[in-house]
Coordinates of C-alpha atoms in Angstrom, one line a residue:
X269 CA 9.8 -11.1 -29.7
X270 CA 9.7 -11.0 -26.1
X271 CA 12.8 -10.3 -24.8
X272 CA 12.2 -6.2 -24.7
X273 CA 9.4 -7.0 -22.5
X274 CA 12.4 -9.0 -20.3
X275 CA 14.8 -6.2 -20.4
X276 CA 12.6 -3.6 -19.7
X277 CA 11.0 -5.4 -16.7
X278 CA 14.7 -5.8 -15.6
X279 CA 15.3 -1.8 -16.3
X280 CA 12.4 -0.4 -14.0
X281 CA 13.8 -3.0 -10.9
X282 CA 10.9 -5.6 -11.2
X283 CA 13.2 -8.3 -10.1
X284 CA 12.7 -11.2 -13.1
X285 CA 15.0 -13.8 -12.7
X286 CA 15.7 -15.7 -15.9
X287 CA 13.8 -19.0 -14.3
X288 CA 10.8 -17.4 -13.9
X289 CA 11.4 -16.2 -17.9
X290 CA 11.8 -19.4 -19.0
X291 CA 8.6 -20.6 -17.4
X292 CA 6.6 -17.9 -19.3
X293 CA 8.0 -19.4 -22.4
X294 CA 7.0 -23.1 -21.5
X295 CA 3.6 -21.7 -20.6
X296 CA 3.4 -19.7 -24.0
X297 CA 4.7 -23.0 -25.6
X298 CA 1.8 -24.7 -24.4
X299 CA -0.3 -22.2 -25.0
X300 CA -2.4 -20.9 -22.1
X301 CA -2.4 -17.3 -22.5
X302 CA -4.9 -17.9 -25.7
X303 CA -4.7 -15.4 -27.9
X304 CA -5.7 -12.4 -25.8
X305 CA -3.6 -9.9 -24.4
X306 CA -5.7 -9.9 -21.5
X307 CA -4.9 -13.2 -20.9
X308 CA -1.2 -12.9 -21.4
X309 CA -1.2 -10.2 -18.6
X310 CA -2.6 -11.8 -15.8
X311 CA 0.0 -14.8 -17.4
X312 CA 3.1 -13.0 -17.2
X313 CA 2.2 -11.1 -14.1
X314 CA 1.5 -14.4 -11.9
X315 CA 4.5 -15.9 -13.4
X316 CA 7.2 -12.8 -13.3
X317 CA 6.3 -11.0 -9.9
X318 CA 7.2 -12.3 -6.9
X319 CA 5.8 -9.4 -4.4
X320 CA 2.5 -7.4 -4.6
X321 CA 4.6 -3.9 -4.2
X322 CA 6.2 -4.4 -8.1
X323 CA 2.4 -4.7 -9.5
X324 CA 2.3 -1.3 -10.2
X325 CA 5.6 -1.0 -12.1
X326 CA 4.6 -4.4 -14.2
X327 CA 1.9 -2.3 -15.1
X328 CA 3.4 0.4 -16.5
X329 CA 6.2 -1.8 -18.1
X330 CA 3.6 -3.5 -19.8
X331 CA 1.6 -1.0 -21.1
X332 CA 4.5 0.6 -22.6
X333 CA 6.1 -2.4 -24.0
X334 CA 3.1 -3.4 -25.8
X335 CA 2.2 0.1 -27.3
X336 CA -0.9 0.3 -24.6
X337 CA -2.2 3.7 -23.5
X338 CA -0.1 3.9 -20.6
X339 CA 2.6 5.7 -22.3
X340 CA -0.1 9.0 -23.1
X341 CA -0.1 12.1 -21.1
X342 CA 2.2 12.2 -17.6
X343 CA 2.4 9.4 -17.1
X344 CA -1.1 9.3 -14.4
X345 CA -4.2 6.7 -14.8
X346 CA -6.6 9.3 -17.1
X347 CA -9.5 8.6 -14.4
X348 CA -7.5 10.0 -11.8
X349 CA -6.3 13.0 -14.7
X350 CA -9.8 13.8 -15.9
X351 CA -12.6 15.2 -12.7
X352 CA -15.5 12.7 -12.2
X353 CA -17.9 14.9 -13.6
X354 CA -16.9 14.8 -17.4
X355 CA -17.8 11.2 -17.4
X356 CA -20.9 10.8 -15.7
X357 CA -23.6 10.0 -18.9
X358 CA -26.3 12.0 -18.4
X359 CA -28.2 11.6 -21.7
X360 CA -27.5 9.2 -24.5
X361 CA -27.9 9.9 -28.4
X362 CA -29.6 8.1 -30.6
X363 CA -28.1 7.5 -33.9
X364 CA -29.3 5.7 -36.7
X365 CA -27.5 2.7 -38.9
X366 CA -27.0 5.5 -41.8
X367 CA -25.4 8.2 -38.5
X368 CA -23.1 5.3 -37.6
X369 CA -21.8 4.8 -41.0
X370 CA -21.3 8.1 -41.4
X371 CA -18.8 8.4 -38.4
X372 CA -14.8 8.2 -39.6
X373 CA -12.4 6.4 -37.5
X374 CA -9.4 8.6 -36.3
X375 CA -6.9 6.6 -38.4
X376 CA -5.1 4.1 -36.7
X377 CA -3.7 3.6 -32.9
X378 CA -0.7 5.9 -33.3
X379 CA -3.3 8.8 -34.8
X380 CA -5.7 7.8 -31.8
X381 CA -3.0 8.5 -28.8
X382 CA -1.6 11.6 -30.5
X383 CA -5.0 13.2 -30.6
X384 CA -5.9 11.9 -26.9
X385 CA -2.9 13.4 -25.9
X386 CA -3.5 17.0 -27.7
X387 CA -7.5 16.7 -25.9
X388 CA -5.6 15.7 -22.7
X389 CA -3.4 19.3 -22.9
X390 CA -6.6 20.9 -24.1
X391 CA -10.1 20.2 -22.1
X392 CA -10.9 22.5 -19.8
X393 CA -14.2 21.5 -19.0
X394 CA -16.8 18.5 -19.4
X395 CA -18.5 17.7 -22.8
X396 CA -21.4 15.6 -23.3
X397 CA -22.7 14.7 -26.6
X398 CA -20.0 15.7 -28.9
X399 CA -17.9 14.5 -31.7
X400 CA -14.4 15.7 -30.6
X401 CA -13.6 16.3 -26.8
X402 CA -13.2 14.0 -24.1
X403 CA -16.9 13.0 -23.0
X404 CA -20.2 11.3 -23.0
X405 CA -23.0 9.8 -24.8
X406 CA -21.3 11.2 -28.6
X407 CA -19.2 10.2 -31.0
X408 CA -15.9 11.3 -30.0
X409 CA -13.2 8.7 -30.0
X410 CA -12.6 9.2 -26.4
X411 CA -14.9 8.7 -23.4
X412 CA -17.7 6.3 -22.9
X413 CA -21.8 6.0 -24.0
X414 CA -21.4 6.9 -27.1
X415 CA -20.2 5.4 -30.5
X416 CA -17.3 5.4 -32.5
X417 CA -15.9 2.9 -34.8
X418 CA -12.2 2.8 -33.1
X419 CA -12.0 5.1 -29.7
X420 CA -10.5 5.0 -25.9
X421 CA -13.5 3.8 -23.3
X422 CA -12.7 5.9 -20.7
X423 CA -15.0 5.6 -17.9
X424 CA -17.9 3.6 -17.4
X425 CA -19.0 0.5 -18.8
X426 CA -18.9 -0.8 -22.7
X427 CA -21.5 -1.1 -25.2
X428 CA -20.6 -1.9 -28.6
X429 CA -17.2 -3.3 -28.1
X430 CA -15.8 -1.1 -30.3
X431 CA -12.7 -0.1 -28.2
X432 CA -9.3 -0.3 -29.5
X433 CA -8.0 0.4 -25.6
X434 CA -9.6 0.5 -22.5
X435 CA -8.2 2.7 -20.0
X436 CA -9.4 2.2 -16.2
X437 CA -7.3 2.9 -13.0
X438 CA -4.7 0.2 -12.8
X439 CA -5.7 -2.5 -10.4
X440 CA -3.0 -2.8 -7.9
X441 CA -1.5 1.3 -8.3
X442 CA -1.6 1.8 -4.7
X443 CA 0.8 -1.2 -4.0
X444 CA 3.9 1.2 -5.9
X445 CA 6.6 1.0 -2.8
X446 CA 6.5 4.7 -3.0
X447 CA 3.3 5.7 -2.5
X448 CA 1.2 6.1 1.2
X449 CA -0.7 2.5 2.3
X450 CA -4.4 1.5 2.3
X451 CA -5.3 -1.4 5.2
X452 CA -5.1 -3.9 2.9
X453 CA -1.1 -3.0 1.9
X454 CA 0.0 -2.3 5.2
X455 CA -1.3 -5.5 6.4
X456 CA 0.9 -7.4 3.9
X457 CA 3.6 -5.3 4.3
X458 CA 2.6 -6.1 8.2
X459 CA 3.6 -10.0 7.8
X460 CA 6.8 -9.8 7.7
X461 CA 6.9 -9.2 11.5
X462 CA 5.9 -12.8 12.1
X463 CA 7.1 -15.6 14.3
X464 CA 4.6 -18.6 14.9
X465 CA 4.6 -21.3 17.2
X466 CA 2.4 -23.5 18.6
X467 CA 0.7 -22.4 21.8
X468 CA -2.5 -23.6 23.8
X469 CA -4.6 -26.1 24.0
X470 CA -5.0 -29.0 21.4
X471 CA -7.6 -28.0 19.3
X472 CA -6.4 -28.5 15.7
X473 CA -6.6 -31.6 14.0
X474 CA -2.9 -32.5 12.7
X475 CA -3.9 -34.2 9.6
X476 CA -0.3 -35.6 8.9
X477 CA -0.2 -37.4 12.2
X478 CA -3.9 -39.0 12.0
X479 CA -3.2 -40.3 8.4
X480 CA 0.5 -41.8 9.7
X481 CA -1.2 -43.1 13.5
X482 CA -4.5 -44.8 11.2
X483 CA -2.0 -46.4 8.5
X484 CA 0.2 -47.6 11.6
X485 CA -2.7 -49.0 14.0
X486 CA -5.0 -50.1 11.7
X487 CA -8.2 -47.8 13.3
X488 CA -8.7 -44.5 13.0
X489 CA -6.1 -42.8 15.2
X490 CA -7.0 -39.0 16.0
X491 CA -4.3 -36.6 16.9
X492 CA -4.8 -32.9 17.7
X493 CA -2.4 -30.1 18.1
X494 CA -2.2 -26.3 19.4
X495 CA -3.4 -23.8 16.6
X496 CA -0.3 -21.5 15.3
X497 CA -0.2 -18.4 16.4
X498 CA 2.1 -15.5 15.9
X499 CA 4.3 -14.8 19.0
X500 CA 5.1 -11.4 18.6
X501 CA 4.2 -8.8 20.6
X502 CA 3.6 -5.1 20.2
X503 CA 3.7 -1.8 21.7
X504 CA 1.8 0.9 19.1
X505 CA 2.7 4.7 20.5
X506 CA 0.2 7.1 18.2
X507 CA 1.1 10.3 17.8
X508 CA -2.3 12.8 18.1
X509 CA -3.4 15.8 17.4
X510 CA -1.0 18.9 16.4
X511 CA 0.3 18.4 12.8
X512 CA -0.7 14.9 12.6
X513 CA -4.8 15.6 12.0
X514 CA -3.4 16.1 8.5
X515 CA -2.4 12.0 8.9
X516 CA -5.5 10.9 10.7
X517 CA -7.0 8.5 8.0
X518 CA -3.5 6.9 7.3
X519 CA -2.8 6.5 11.2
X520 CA -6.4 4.6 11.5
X521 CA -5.8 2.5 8.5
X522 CA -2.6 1.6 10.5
X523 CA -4.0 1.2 13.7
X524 CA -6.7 -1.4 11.9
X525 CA -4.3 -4.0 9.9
X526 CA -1.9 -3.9 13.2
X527 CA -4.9 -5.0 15.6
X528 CA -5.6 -7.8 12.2
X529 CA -2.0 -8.7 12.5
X530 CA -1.1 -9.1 15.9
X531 CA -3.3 -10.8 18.6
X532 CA -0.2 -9.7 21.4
X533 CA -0.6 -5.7 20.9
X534 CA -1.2 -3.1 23.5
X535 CA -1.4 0.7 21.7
X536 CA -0.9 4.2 23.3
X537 CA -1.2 8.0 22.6
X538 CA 1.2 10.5 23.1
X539 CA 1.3 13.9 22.1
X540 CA 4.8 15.4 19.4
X541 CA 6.9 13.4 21.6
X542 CA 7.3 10.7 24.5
X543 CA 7.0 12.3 27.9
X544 CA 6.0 10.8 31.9
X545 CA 2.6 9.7 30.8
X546 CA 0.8 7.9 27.6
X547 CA -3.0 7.5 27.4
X548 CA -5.7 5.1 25.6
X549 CA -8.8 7.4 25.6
X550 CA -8.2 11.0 23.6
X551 CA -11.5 11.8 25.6
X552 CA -9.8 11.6 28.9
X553 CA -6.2 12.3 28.4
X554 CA -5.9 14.6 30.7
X555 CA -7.5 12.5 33.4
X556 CA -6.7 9.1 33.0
X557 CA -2.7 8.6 32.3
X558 CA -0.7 5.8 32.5
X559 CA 2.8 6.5 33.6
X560 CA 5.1 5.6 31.1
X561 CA 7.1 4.2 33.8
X562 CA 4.3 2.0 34.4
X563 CA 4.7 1.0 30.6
X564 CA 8.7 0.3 31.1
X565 CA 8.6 -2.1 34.0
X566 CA 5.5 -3.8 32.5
X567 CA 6.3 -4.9 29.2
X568 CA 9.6 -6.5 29.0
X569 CA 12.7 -6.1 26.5
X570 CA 10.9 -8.7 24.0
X571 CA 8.1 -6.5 23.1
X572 CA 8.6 -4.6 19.8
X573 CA 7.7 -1.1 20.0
X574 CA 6.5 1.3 17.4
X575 CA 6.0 4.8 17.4
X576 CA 3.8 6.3 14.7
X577 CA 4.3 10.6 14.5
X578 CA 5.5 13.0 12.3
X579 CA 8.2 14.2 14.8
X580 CA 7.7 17.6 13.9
X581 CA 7.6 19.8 16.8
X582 CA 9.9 22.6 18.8
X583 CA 13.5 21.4 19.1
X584 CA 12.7 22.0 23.2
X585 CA 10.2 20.0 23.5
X586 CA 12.4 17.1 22.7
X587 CA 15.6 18.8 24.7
X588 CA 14.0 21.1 27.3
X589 CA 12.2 19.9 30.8
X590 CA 9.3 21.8 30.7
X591 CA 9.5 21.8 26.5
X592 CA 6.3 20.3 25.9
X593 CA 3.3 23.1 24.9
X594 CA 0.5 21.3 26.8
X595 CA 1.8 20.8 30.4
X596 CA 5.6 21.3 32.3
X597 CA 7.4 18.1 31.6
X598 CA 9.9 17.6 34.5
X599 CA 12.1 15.2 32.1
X600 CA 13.0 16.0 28.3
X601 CA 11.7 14.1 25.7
X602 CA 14.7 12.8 25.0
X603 CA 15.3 11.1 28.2
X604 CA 12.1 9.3 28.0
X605 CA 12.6 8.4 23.9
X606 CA 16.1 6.9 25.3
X607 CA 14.4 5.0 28.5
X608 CA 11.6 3.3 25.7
X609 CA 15.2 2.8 23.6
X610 CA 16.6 1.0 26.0
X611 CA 14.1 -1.3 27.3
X612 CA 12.9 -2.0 24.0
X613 CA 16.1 -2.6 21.9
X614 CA 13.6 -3.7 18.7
X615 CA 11.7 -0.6 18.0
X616 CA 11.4 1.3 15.3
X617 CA 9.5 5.4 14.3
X618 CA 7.4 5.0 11.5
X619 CA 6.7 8.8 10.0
X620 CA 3.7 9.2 8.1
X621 CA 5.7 12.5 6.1
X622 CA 7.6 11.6 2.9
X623 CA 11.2 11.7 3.4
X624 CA 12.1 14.3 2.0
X625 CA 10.8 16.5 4.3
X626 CA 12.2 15.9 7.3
X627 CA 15.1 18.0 7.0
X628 CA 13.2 20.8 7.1
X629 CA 12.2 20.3 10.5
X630 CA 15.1 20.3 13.7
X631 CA 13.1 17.5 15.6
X632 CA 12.8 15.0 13.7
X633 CA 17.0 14.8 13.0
X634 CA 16.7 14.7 16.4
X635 CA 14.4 12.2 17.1
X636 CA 15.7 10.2 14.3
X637 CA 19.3 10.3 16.3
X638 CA 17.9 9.3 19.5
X639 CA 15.8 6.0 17.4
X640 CA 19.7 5.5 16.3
X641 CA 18.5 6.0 13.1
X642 CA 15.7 3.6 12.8
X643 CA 12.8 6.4 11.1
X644 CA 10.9 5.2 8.5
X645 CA 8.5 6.7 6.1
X646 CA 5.1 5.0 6.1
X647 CA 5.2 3.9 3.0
X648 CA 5.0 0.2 1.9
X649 CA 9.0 0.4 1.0
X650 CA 9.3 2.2 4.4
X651 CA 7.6 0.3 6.5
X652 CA 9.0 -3.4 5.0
X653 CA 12.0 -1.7 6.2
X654 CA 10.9 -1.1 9.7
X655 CA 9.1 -5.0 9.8
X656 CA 12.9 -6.2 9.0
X657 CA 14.7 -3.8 11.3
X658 CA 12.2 -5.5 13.9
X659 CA 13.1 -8.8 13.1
X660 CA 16.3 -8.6 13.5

């Protein structure tokens, strides 16, 4: 009965192997999903899914698998498709045990998702009170505060358990590998830049050693050891101002999980592309520079650096002394982008603009050449891309 559920995970690229398959079936032989769907979801999905970036397609696999509402309207979660407004309950009607009984069901699931779809196409505007559109506090099959004897809760919080689906934003939606990050993702996607080693003083009890040095002696034998810390070290190169104030809330989010992440990081802005001097305070960039060949003799090759910008600029400011619109660069872009290259063999551009874009724009094939290819769009897919490209 299950196997379409197997197949069709397999079709959308949630990598299932057939181990993990057959440990869903000893855990459904033994019975701990219960009988509630619910319960098999949360099942399946910690048993099936190996990384948090395929929750989102398990999602939709298994809403359409097992006839759930997922498979209505374009394919979007409905309280993303529907404004907040319609489903804020601002008055609730009363109805009697005689008005209840009087309320028809729609006739059936199938009949309920064709006609959510049809209101879907249809609504223009919010409803409250009513017995047919999308809305609140009536008796239409499809909204919330209300009453119907078989609807869609859409919105807001239950009251007579009456729902035959419940249709919410999908938990983990953001974690698609296609979308833009939120701190959260980019942290994880962060970890795969790791390497730890012990470093310090002793200050961490090593539990394996105390239990073997007690057992051994005969007294209780203490051994401490240096906490683990990651070891890699980073160079962050922010991009500001320009055509990146459109990316300013995704650049922050990044700039917070990296501090999280990495205890060894030193960040810098530039502005559209790498020239004689970087800066730490937007407030006093013009003042307070640090030469970037400060920056190259400082940090040696094993730094990783990463530049975050959208690399969209004029072709001379990346090819031209003197290209750059705020000041007369005596060196082009491109000789400094090759200089950070070359000190820092394990660096990577991350670009905030989806991919296909950027052949719109001269300067960042460009910069993408002089990276020798090693652009990324910040996206979780993206930028698990750059985190092994950095590892390497």
């Amino acid at each position: 009965m299950l196997l379409p559920f197997f197949t069709a995970l397999r079709d959308a690229k949630v990598p299932v192997s057939m181990k993990e398959w057959l440990h869903l079936m000893e855990a459904m032989d033994r019975d701990l999903a219960g009988r509630k769907v619910d319960d098999f979801y949360h099942l399946s999905r910690a048993l099936l899914v190996k990384d948090e970036k395929h929750y989102d397609r398990f999602d939709q696999v298994f809403g359409k698998v097992f006839q759930g509402i997922e498979t209505v309207g374009t394919g979007e979660d409905l309280t993303t498709a529907i404004p907040d407004d319609w489903l804020k309950l601002l008055t609730e009607k009363y109805l009697s045990d005689e008005d209840r009984a009087a309320i028809e069901a729609m006739g059936g699931f199938d009949k309920l998702m064709e006609t959510l779809k049809q209101r879907l196409d249809e609504q223009k505007e919010r409803h409250e009170g009513g017995s047919k559109w999308i809305g609140t506090g009536g008796t239409s099959p499809f909204g919330h505060g209300g009453y119907n004897p078989e609807g869609v809760r859409i919105g807001g919080p239950g009251q007579h358990g009456r729902a035959v689906k419940v249709w919410e934003k999908r938990e983990y939606r953001n974690l698609d590998d296609t979308v833009e990050l939120g701190t959260r993702n980019i942290k994880v996607a962060l970890r795969r830049l790791r390497r730890f080693a012990r470093e310090g003083a002793a200050e961490e009890l090593d539990m394996d050693a105390t239990i073997d040095g007690t057992a051994r002696q005969g007294w209780l034998d203490i051994h401490m050891r240096p906490e683990r810390r990651n070891t890699i070290k980073v160079l962050l190169f922010l991009d500001i101002g320009g055509s990146m104030d459109g990316h300013v809330k995704l650049c922050e989010e990044l700039f917070s999980a990296a501090k999280t992440e990495f205890k060894n990081m030193e960040f810098f802005y530039f502005h559209n592309c790498l020239y004689e001097g970087v800066w730490k305070d937007n407030r006093r960039r013009h003042g307070e520079q640090i030469a970037t060949w400060y920056l190259l003799n400082k940090y040696p090759g094993d730094w990783r650096a990463i530049f975050v910008g959208d690399a969209t600029m004029s072709p001379y400011e990346v090819t031209m002394p003197g290209g750059s619109v705020e000041h007369w660069n005596e060196e082009a872009g491109a000789v400094w982008l090759t200089r950070a290259r070359q000190q820092w063999e394990k660096c990577a551009w991350l670009n905030p603009v989806a991919e296909r874009y950027w052949s719109y724009s001269a300067s960042v094939g460009m910069v993408r050449e002089l990276m020798d290819e090693r652009m990324f769009p910040l996206t979780i897919d993206g930028l698990d891309k750059a985190m092994r490209a950095l590892t390497r």
